[in-house]
PDB file of C-alpha atoms in Angstrom:
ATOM      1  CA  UNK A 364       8.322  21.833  28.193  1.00  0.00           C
ATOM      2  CA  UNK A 365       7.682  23.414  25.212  1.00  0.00           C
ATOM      3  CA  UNK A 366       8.127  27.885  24.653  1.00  0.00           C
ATOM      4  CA  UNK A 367       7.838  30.263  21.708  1.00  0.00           C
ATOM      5  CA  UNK A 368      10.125  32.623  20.340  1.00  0.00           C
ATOM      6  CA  UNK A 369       8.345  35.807  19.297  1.00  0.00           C
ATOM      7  CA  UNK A 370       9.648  36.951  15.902  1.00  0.00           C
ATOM      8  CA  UNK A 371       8.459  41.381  15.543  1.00  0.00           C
ATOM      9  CA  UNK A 372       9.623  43.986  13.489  1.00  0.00           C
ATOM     10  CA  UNK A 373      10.779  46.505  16.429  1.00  0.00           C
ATOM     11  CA  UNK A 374      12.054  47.159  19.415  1.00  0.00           C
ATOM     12  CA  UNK A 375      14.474  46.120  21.570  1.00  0.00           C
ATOM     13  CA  UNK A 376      14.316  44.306  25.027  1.00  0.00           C
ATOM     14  CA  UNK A 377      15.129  40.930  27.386  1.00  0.00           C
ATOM     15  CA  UNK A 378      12.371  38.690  28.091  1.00  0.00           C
ATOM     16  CA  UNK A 379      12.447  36.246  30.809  1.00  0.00           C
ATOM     17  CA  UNK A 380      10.218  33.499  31.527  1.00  0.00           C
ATOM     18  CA  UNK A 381      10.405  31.057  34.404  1.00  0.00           C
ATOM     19  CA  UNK A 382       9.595  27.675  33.154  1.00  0.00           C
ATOM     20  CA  UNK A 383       8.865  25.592  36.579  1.00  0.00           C
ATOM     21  CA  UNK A 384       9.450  26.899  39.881  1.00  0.00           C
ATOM     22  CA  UNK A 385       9.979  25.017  42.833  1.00  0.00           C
ATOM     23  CA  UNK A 386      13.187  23.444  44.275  1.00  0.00           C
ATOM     24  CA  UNK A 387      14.620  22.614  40.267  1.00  0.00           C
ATOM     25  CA  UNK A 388      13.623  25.823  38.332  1.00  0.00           C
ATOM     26  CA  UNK A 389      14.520  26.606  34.823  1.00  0.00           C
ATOM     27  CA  UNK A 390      14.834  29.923  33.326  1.00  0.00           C
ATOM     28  CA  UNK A 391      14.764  31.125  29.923  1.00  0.00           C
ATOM     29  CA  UNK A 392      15.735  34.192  29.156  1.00  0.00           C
ATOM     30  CA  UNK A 393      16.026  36.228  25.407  1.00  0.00           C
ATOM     31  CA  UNK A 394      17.635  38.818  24.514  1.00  0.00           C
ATOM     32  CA  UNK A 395      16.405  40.839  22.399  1.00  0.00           C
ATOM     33  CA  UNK A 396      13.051  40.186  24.041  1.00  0.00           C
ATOM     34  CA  UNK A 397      11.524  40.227  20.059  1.00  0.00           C
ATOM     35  CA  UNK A 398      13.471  39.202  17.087  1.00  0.00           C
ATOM     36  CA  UNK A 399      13.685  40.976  13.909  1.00  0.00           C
ATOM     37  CA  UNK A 400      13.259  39.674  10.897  1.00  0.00           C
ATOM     38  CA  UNK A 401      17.130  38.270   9.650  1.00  0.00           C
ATOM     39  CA  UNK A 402      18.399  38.873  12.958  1.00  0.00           C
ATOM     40  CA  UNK A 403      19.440  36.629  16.083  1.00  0.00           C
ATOM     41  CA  UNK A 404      18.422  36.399  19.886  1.00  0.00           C
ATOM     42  CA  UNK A 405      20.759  35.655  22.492  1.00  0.00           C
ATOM     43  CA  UNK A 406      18.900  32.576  24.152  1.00  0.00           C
ATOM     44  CA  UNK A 407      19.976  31.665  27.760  1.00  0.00           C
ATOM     45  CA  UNK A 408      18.471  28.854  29.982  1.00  0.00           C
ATOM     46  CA  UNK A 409      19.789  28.322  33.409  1.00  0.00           C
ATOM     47  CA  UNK A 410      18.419  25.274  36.272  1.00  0.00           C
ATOM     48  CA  UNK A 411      20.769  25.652  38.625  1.00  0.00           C
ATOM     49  CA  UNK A 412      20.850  21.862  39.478  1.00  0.00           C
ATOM     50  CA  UNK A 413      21.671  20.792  36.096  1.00  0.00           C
ATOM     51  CA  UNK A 414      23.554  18.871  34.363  1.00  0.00           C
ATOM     52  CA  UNK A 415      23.229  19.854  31.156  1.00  0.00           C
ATOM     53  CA  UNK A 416      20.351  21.345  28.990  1.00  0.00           C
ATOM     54  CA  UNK A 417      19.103  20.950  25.194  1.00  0.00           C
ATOM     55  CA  UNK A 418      16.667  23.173  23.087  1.00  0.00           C
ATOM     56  CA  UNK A 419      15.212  21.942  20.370  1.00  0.00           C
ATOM     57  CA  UNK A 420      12.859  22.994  17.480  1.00  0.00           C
ATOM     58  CA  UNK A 421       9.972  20.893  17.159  1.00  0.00           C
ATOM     59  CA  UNK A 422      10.783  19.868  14.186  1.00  0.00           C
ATOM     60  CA  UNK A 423      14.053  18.468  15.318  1.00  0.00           C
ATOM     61  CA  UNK A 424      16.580  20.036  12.564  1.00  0.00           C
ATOM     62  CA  UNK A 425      17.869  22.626  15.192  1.00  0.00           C
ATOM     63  CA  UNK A 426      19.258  21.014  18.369  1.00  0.00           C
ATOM     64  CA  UNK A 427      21.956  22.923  20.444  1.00  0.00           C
ATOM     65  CA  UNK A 428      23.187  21.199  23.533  1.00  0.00           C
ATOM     66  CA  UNK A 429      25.678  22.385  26.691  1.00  0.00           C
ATOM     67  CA  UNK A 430      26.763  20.813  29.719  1.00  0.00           C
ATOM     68  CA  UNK A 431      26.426  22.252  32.956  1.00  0.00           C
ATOM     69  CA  UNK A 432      23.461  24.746  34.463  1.00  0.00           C
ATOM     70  CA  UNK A 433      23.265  27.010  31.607  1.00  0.00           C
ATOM     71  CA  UNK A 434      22.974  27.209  28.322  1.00  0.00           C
ATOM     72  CA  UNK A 435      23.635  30.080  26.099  1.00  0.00           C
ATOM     73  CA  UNK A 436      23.526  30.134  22.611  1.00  0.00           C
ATOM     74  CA  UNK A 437      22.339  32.372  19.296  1.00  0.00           C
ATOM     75  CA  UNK A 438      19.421  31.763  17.630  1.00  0.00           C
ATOM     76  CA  UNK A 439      18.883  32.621  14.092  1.00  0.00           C
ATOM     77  CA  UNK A 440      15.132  34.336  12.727  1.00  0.00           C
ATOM     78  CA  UNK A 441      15.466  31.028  10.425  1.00  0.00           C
ATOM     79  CA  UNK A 442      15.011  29.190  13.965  1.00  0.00           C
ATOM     80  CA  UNK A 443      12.895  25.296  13.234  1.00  0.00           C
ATOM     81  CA  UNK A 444      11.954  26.788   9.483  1.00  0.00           C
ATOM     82  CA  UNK A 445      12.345  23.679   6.999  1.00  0.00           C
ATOM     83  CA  UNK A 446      12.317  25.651   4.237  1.00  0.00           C
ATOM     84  CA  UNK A 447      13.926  28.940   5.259  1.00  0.00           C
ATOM     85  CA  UNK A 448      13.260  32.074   3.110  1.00  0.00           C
ATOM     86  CA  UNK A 449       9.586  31.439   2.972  1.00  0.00           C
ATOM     87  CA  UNK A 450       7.223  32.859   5.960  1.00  0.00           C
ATOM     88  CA  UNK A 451       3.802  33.688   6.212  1.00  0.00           C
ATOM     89  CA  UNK A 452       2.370  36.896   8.668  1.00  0.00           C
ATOM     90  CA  UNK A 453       0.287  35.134  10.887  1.00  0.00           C
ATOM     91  CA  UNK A 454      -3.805  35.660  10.592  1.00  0.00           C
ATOM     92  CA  UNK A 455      -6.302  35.462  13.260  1.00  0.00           C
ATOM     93  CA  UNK A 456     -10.178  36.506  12.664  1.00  0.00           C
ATOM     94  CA  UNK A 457      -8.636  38.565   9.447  1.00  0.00           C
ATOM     95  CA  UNK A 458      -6.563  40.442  11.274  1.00  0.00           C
ATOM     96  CA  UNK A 459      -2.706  40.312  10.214  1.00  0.00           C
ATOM     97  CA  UNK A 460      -0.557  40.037  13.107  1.00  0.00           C
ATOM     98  CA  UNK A 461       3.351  41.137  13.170  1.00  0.00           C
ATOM     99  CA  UNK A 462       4.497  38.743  15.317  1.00  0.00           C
ATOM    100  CA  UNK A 463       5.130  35.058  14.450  1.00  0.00           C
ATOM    101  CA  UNK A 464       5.950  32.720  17.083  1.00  0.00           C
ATOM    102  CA  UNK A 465       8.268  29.719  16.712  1.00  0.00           C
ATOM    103  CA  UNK A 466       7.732  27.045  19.336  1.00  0.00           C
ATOM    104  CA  UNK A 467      10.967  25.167  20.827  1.00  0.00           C
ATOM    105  CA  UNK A 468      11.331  22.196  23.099  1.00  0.00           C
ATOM    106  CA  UNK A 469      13.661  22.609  26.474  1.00  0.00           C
ATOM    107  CA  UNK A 470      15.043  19.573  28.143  1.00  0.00           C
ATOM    108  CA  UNK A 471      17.249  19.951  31.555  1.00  0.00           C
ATOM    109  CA  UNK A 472      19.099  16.492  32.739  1.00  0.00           C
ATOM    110  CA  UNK A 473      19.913  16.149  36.624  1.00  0.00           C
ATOM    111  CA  UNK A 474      21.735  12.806  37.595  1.00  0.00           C
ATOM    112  CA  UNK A 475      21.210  10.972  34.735  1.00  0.00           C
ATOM    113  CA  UNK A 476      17.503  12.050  34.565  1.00  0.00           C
ATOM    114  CA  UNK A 477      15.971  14.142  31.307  1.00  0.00           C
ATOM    115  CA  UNK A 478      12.560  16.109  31.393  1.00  0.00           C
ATOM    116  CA  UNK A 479      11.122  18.307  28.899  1.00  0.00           C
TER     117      UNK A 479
END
């Protein structure tokens, strides 16, 4: 399964999406809801029958990994950039848009079994 962090210049929040529902759910949940620029988000998944979980960028140059039915970690703004430092305000129809989203992958193992 693959999400998006959202990447703003304000506020302050949790967000909290359910990924699949149904008897092996997985949650992800950030906090702040909306990253700032040079900040970090406190990124939480939880599937309660887990074994362990992985994120991902798409990329593949971040990876963070835990055992067990949740894992919590911190996620830099610089999140699945190659070349950090450089960033471009995302466009759509000429209008500029303040929030830049940064897709991820999620994979939960059960009993020797991974799906993403």
């Amino acid at each position: 399964m693959c999400v998006a962090l959202g990447l703003q210049g304000c506020g302050v929040s949790t967000s909290t999406v359910n990924l699949t529902a149904g008897p092996e759910p997985v949650e992800l949940t950030m906090t702040p809801g909306v990253a700032q620029s040079g900040s970090s988000v406190e990124l939480r998944v939880t599937s309660p029958a887990s074994d362990s979980i992985a994120i991902e960028s798409l990329d593949g140059l971040d990876r963070y990994w835990g055992k067990g039915s949740t894992l919590t970690t911190r996620l830099g703004s610089d999140f699945g950039d190659t070349l950090s430092g450089i960033r471009y305000a995302p466009r759509e129809k000429g209008r500029l848009f303040d929030v830049l989203k940064k897709p991820m992958k999620v994979v939960v193992c059960r009993k020797g079994s991974c799906r993403d």
